[in-house]
Short mmCIF file of C-alpha atoms in Angstrom, two decimals:
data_model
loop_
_atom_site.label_atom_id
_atom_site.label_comp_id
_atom_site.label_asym_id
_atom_site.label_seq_id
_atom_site.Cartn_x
_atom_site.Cartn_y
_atom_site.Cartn_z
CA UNK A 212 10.70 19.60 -12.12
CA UNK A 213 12.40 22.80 -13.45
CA UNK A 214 12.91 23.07 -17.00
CA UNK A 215 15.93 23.40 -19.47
CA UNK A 216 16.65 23.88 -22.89
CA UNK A 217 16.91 20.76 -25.33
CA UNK A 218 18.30 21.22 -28.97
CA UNK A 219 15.31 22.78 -30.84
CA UNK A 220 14.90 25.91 -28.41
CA UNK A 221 12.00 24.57 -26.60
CA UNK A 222 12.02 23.66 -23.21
CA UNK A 223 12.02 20.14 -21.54
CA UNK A 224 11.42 18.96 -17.72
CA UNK A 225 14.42 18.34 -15.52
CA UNK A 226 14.33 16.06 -12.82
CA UNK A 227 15.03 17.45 -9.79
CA UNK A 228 18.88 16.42 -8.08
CA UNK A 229 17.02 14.28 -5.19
CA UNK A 230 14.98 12.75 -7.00
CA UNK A 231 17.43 11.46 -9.54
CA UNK A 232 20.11 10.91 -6.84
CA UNK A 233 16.71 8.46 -5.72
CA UNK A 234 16.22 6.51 -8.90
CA UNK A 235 20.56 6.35 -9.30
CA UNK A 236 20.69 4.27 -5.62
CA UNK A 237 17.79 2.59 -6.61
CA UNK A 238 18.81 0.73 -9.58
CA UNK A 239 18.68 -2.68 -9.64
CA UNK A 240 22.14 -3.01 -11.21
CA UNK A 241 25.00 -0.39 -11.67
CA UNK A 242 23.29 1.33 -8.63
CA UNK A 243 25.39 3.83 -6.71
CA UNK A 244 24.66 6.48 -3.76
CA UNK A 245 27.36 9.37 -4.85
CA UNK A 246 24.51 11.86 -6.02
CA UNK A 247 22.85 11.34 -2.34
CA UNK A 248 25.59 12.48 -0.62
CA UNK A 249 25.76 15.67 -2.19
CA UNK A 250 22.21 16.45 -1.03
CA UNK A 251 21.89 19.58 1.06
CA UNK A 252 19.26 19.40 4.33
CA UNK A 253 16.66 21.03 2.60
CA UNK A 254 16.92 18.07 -0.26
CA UNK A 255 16.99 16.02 1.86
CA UNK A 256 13.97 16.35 3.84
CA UNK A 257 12.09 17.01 0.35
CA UNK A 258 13.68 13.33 -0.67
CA UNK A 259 12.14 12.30 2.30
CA UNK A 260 8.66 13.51 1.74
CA UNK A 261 8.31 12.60 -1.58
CA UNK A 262 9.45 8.56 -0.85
CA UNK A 263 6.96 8.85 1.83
CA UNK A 264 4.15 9.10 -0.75
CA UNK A 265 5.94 6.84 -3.48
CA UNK A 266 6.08 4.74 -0.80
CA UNK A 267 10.31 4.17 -1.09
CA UNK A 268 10.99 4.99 1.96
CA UNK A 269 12.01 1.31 2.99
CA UNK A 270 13.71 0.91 -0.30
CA UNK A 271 15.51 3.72 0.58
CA UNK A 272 16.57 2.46 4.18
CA UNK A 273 17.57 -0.82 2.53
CA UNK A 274 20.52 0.89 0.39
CA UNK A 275 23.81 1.10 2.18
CA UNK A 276 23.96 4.38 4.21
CA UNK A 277 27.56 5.31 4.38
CA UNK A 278 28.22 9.02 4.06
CA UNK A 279 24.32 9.28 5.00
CA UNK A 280 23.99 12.43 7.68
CA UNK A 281 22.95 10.90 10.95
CA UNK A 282 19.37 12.42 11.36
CA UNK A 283 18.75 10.51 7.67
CA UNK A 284 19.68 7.34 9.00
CA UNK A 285 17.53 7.93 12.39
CA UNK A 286 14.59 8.99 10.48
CA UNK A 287 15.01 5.64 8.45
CA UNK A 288 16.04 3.19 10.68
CA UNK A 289 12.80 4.72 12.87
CA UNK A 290 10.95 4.18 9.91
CA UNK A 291 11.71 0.37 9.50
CA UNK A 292 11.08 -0.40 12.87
CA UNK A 293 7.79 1.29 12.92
CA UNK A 294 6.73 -0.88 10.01
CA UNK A 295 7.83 -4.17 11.42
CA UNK A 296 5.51 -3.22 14.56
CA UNK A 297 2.79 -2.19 12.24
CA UNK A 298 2.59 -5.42 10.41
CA UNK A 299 1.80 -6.93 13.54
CA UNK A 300 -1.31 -4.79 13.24
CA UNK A 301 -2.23 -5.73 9.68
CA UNK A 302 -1.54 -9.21 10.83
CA UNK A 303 -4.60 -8.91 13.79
CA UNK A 304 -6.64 -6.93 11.80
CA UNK A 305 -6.78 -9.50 8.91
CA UNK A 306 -7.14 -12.31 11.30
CA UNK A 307 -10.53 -10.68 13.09
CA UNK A 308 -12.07 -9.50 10.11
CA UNK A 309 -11.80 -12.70 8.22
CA UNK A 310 -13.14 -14.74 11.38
CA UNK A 311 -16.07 -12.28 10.90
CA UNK A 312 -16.62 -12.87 7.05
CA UNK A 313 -15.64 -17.20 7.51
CA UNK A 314 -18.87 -16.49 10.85
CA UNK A 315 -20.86 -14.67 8.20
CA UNK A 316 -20.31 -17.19 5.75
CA UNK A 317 -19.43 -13.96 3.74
CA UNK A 318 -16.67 -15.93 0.69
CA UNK A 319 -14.03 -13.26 -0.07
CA UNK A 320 -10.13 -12.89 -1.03
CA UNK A 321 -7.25 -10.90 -0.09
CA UNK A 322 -5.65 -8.53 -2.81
CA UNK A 323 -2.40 -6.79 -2.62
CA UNK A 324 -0.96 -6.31 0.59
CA UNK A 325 0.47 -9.20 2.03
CA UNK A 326 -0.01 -11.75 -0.38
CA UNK A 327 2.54 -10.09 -2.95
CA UNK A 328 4.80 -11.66 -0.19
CA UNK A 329 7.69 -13.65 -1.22
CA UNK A 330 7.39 -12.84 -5.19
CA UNK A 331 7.06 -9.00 -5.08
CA UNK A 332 8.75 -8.39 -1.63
CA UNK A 333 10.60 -10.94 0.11
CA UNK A 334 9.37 -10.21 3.48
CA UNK A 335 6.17 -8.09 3.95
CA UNK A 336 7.58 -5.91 7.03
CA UNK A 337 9.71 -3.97 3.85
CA UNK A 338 5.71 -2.81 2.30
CA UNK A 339 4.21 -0.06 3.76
CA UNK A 340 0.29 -1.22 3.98
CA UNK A 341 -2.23 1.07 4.66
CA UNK A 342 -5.52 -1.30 4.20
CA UNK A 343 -7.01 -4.24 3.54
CA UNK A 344 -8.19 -5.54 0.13
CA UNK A 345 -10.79 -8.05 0.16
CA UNK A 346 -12.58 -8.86 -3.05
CA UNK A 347 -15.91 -10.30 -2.19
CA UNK A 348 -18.06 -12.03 -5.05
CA UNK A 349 -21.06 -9.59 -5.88
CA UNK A 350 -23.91 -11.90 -3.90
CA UNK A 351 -21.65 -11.80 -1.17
CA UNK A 352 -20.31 -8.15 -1.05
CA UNK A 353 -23.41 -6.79 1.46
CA UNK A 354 -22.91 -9.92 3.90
CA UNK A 355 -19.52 -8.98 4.16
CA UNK A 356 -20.10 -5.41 4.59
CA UNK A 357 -22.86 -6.28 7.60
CA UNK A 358 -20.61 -8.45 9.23
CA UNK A 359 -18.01 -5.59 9.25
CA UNK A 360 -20.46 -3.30 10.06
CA UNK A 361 -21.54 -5.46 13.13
CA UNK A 362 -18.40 -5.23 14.37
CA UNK A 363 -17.52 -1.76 14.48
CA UNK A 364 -16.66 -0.68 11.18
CA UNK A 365 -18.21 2.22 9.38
CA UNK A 366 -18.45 3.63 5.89
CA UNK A 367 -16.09 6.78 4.95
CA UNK A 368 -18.92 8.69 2.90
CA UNK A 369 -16.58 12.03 2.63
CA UNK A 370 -15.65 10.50 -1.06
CA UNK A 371 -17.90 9.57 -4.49
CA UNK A 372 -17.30 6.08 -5.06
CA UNK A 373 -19.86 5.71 -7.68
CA UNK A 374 -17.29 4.62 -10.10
CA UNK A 375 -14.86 2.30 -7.77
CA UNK A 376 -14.48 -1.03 -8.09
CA UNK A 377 -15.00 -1.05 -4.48
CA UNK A 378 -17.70 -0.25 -2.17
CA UNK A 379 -17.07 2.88 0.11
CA UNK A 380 -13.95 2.25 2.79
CA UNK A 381 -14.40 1.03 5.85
CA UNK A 382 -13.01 1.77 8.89
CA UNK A 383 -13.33 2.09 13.29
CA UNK A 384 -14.05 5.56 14.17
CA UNK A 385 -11.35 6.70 16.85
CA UNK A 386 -9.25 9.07 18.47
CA UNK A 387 -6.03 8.38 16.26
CA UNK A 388 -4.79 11.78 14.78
CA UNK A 389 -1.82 12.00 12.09
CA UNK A 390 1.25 13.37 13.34
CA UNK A 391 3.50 13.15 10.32
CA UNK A 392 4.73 9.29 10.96
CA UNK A 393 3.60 7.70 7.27
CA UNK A 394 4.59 4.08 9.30
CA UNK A 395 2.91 4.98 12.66
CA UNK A 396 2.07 1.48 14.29
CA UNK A 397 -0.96 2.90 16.10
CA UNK A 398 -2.47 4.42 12.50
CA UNK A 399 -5.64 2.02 12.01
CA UNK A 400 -6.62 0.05 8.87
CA UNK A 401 -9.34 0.09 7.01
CA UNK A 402 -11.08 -2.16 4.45
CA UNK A 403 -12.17 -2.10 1.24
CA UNK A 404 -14.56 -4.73 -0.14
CA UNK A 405 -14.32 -5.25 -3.70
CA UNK A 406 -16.87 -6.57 -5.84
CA UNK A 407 -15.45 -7.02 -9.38
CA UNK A 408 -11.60 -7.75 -10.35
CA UNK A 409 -12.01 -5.55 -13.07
CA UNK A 410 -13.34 -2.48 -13.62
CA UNK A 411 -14.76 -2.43 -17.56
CA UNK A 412 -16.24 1.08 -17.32
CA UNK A 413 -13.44 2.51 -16.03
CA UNK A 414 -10.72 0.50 -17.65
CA UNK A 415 -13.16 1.00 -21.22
CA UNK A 416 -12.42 -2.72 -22.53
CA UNK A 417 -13.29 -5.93 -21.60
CA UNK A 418 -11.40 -8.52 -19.71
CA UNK A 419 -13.78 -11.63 -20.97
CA UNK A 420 -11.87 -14.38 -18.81
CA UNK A 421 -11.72 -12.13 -15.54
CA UNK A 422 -14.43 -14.16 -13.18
CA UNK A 423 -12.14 -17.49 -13.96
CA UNK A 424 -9.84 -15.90 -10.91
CA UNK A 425 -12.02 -16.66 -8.58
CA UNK A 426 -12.42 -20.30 -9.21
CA UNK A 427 -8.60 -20.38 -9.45
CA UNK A 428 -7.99 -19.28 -5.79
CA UNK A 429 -5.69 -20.83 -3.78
CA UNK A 430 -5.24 -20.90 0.24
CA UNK A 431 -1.89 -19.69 1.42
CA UNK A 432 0.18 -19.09 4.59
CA UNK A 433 2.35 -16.20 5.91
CA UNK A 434 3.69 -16.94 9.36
CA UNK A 435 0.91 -17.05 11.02
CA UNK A 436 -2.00 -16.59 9.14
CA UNK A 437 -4.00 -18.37 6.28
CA UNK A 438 -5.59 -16.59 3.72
CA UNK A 439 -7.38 -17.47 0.36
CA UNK A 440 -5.73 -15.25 -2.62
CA UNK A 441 -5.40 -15.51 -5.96
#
């Protein structure tokens, strides 16, 4: 952000043209897509970036395109259909790993991902999901792990996890390299096991009703899988 002057001399943040021109088609109502076609290349492919990492890239592709340059509309429409292959993936890798923990007798629950499908996003092909969030109940967390483990996952110990909620991310050691695709289909998941809902130290009060959740879950179905979520 670049900054300008406000009415008492000082200086204030502007919001750089893209990225309003972002937040203006992205408005739930009065939304409109003028400021996006005045976008040069350049802000274009910073736009681009940047709803990459917000993850808005989808939202983005979902707004009408009219006016769009043609490489934009590639790059999205590319960018939808490698995210309805790659749920295909998150669907399989779901499906073995909780036939692993149900073999293990290893209790757990899905978080995020997925099962903020219908209420939060219609269909889950329009989420970009990078992992797998299983909460585990803490007398179950190392089963879980070991059962993982057993079948080919492996801790990422580059990070300090000493204050997550969440024991150190799993995932298959492999060949896969990133190339710059933020929806590649081939890009593998990993896990995270999570053994609280809510993190006290790190949140610094108390959420005294928290461990009711669990005895409040609820089995549900997407397509073609089941899974127990809150």
């Amino acid at each position: 952000m670049n900054p300008h002057p406000v009415g008492n001399g000082t200086l204030a943040p502007r919001v750089r043209r893209e990225f309003a021109a972002l937040m203006a088609a992205l408005q739930l109502q009065g939304a409109n897509t003028e400021a996006l076609l005045e976008l040069t290349e350049r802000e274009w492919q910073e736009l681009l970036k940047f709803c990459d990492l917000a993850h808005l890239t989808l939202s983005l592709a979902r707004v009408e395109g009219s006016g769009f340059p043609a490489w934009v509309l590639d790059r999205l429409g590319r960018n939808v259909n490698d995210n309805v292959t790659r749920f295909e993936r998150v669907k399989a890798t779901y499906q073995e790993a909780a036939a692993v923990l149900n073999e293990a007798k290893a209790r757990f629950l899905v978080l995020k991902g997925f099962t903020q499908s219908p209420e939060y996003v219609k269909n889950p092909r329009l989420r970009v999901q990078s992992d797998l969030d299983l909460y585990c109940p803490p007398e179950m967390v190392e089963r879980a792990r070991a059962a993982l483990l057993s079948i080919g996952y492996r801790p990422d110990e580059r990070q300090d996890y000493r204050r997550a909620d969440h024991l150190p991310a799993l995932a298959r050691p492999g060949s896969w390299q990133w190339r710059g695709n933020a929806f590649d289909p081939e890009m593998p998941l990993s896990i995270e096991l999570h053994f609280c809902l809510w993190n006290e130290e790190i949140s610094l009060f108390p959420l005294p009703e928290v461990n009711r959740f669990w005895s409040r879950r609820e089995f549900r179905k997407l397509e073609d899988i089941s899974f127990p979520a809150l």
